[in-house]
PDB file of C-alpha atoms in Angstrom:
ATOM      1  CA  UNK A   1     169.327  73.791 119.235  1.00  0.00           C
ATOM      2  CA  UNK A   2     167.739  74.681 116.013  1.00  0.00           C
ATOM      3  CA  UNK A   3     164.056  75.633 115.870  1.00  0.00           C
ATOM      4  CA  UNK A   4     161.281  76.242 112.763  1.00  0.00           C
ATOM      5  CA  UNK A   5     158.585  78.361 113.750  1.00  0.00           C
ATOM      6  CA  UNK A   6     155.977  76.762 111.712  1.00  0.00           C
ATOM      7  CA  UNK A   7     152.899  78.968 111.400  1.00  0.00           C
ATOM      8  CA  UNK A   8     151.739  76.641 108.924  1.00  0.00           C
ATOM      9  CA  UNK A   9     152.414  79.498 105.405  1.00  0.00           C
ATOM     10  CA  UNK A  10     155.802  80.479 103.869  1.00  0.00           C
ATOM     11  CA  UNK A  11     154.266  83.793 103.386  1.00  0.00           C
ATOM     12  CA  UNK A  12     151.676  83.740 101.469  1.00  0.00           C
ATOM     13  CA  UNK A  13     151.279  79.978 100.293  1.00  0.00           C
ATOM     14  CA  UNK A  14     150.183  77.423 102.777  1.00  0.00           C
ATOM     15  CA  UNK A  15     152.600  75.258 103.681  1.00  0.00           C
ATOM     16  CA  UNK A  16     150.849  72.137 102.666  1.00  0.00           C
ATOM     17  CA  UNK A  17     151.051  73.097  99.007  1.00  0.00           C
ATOM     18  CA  UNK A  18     155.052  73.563  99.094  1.00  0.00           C
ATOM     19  CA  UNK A  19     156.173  71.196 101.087  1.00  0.00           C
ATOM     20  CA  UNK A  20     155.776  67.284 100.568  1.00  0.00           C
ATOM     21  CA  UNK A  21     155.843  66.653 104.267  1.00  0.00           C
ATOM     22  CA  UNK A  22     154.060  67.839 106.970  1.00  0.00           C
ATOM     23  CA  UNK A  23     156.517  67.330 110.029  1.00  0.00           C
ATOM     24  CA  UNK A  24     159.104  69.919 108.742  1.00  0.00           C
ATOM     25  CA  UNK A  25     161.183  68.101 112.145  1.00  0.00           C
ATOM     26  CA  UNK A  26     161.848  65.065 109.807  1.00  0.00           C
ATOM     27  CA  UNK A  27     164.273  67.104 108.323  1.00  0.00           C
ATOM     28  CA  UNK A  28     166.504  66.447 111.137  1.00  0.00           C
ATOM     29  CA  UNK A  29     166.472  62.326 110.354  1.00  0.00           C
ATOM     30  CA  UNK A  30     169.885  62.388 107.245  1.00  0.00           C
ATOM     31  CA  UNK A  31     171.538  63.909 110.298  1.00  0.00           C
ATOM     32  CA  UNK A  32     170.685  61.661 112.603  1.00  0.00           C
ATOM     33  CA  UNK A  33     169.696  64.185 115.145  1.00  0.00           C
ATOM     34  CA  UNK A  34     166.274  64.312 117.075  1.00  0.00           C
ATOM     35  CA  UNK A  35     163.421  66.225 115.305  1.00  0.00           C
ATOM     36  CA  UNK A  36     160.560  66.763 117.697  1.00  0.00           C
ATOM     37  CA  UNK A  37     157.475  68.402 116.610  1.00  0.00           C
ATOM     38  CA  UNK A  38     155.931  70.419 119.475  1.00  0.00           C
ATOM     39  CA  UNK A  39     152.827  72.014 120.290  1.00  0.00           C
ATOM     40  CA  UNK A  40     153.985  75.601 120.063  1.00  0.00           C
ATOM     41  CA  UNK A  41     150.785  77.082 121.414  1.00  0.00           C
ATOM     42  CA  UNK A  42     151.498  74.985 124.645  1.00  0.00           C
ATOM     43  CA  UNK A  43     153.410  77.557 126.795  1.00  0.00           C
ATOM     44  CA  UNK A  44     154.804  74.679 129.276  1.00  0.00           C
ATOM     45  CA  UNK A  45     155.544  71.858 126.693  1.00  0.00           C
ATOM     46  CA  UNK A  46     157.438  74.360 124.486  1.00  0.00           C
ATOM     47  CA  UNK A  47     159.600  75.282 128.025  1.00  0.00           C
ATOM     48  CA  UNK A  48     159.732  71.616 128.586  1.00  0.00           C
ATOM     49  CA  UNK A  49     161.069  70.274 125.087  1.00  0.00           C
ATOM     50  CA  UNK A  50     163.462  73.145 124.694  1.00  0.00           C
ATOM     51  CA  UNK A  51     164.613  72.757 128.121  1.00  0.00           C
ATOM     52  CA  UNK A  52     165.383  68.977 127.364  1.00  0.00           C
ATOM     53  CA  UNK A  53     167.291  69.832 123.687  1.00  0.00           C
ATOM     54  CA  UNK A  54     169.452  72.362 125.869  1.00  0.00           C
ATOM     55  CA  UNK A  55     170.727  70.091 128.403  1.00  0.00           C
ATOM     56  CA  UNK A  56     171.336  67.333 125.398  1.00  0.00           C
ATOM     57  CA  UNK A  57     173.499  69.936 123.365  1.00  0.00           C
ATOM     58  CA  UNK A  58     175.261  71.420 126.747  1.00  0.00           C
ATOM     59  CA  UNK A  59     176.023  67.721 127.816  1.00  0.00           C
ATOM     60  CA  UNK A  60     177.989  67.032 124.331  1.00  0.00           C
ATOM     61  CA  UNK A  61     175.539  64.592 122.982  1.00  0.00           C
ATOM     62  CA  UNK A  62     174.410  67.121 119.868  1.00  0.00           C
ATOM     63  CA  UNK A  63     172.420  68.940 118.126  1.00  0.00           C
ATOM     64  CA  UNK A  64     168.284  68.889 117.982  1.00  0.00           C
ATOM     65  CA  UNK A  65     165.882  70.159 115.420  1.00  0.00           C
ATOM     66  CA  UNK A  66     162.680  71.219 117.237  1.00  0.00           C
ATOM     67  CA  UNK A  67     159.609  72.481 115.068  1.00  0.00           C
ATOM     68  CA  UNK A  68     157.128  74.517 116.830  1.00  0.00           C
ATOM     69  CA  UNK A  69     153.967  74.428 115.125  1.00  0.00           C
ATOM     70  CA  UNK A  70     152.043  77.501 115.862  1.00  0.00           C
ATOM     71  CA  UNK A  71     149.992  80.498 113.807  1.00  0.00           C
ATOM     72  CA  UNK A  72     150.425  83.723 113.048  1.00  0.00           C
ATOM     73  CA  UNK A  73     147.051  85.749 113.572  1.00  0.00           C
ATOM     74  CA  UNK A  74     147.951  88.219 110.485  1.00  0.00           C
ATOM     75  CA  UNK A  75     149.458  88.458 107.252  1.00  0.00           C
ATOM     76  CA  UNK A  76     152.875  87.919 106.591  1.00  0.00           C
ATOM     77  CA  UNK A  77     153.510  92.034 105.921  1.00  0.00           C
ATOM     78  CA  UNK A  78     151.295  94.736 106.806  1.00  0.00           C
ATOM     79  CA  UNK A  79     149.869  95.377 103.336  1.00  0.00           C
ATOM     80  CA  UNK A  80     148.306  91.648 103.695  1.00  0.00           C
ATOM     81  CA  UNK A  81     145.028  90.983 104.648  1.00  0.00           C
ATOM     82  CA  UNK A  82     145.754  87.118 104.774  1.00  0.00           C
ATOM     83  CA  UNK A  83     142.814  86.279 102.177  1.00  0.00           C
ATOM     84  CA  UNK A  84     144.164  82.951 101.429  1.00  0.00           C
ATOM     85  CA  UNK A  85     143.416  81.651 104.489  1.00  0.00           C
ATOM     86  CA  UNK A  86     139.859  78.858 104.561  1.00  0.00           C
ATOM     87  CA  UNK A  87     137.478  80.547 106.738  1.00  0.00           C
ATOM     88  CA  UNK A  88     137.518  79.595 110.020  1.00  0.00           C
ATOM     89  CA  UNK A  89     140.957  78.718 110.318  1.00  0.00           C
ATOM     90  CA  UNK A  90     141.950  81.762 112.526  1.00  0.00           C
ATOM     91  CA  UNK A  91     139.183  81.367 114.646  1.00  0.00           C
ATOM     92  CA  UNK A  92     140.303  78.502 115.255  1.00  0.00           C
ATOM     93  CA  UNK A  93     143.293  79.178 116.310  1.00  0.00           C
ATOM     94  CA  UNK A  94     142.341  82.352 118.208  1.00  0.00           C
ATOM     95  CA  UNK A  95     141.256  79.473 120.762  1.00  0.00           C
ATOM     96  CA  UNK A  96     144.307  77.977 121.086  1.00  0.00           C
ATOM     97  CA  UNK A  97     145.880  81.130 122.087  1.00  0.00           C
ATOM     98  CA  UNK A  98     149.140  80.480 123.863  1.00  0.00           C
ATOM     99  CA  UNK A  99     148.119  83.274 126.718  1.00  0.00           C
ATOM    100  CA  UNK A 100     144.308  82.258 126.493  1.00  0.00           C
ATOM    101  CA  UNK A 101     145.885  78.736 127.466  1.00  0.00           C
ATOM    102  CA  UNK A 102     148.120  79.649 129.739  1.00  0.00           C
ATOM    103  CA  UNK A 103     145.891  81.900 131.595  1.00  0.00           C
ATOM    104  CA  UNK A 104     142.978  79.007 131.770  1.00  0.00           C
ATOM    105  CA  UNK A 105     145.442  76.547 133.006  1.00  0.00           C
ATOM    106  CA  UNK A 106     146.512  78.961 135.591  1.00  0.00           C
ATOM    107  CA  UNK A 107     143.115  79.860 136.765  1.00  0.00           C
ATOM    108  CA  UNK A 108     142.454  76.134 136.767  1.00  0.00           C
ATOM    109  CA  UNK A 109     145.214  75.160 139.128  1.00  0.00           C
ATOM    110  CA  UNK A 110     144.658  78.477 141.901  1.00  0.00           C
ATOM    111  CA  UNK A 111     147.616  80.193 140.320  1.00  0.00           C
ATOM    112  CA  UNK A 112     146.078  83.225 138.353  1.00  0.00           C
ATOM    113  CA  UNK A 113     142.647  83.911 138.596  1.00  0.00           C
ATOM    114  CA  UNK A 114     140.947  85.520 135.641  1.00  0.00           C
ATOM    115  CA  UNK A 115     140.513  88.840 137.539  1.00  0.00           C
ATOM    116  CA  UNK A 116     143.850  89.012 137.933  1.00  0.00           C
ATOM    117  CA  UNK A 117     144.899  88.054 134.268  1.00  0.00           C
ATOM    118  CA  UNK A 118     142.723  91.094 133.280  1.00  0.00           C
ATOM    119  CA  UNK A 119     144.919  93.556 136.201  1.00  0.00           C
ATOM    120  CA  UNK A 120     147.931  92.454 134.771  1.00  0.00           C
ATOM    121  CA  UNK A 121     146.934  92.477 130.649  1.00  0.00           C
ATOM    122  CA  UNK A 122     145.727  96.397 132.079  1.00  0.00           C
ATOM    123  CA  UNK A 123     148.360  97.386 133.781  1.00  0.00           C
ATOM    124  CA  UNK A 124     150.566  95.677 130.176  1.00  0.00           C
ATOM    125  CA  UNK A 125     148.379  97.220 128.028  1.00  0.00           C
ATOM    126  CA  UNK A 126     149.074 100.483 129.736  1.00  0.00           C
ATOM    127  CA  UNK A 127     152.744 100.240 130.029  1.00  0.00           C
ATOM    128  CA  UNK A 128     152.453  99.535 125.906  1.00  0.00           C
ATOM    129  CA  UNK A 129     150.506 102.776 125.585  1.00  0.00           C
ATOM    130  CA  UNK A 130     153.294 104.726 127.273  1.00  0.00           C
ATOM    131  CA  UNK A 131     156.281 103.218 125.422  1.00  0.00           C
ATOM    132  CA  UNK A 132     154.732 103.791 122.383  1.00  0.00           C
ATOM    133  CA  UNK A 133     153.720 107.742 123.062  1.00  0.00           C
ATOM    134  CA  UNK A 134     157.401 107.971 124.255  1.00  0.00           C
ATOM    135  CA  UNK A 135     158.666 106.761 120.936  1.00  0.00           C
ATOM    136  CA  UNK A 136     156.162 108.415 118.727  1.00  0.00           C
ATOM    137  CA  UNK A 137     157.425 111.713 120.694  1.00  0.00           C
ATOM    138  CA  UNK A 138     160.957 111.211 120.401  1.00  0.00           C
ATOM    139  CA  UNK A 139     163.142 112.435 118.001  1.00  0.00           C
ATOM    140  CA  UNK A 140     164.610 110.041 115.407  1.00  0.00           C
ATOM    141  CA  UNK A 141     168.120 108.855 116.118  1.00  0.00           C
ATOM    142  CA  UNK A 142     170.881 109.726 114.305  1.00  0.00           C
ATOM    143  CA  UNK A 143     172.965 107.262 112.317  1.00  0.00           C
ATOM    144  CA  UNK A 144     175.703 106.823 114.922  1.00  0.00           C
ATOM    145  CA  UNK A 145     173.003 106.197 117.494  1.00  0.00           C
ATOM    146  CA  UNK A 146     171.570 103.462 115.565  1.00  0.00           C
ATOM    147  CA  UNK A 147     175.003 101.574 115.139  1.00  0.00           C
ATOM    148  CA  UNK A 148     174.747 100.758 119.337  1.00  0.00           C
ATOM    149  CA  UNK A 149     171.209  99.560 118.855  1.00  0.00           C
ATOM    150  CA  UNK A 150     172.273  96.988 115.771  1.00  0.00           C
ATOM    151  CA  UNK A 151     175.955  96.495 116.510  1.00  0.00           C
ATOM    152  CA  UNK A 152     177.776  94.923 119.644  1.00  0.00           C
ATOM    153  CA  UNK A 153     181.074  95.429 120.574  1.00  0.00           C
TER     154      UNK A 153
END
């Protein structure tokens, strides 16, 4: 199963003006393999499609080529302050936030009510807070120790 992220900019160029088609899933067509574009902000059609291309691969009848079209809410590196983007576009998309989404379809359906989307993003948020004091507190690793975290045997 091979998927594109496509967050609509190969870093900082929108895709639109490098590309001369705006499905990059048609790619998969000379290989006569299925290339399904997919709502990649949708947190249940994303589990749904790639659930689907698994079993097809797993089963022997091949390959797919899934594109997930989604945004990235930053600039490609830290030193970018994404100025090429029109305004409004990540506004826009701020909306169609795949946990936003998630979280209003939940509360929707009795699932998840907003109250307790905000206890868990808390109680998240805090467990974020520790792991990061723990690593700004603890000493770099050594070479050897950084083998097991990039290497497996």
């Amino acid at each position: 199963v091979f998927i594109i992220t496509n967050n609509l900019y190969g870093e900082y160029s929108p895709l639109r003006t490098t590309t001369p088609i705006d499905d990059l899933a048609r790619r998969a067509d000379p290989f006569d393999m299925p290339g399904v574009v997919v709502d990649g902000q949708d947190v249940d059609t994303v589990f749904e499609v790639v659930t689907t291309a698994v079993e097809r691969a797993r089963s022997g009848a091949g390959p797919s080529l899934l594109e997930m079209k989604t945004y990235r809410y930053r600039g490609h590196s830290r030193s970018d302050p994404a100025k090429y983007r029109p305004e409004g576009e990540l506004d826009f998309w701020k909306t169609r936030d795949p946990i936003l989404l998630l979280g209003a379809k939940l509360a929707a359906e009795g699932v998840l009510s907003e109250a307790q989307q905000d206890e868990i993003r808390a109680a998240t948020q805090v467990e974020i807070d520790a792991a990061a004091d723990r690593a700004a507190q603890s000493p770099y690793p050594t070479l050897e120790e950084t083998r097991s975290y990039v290497y497996a045997g």
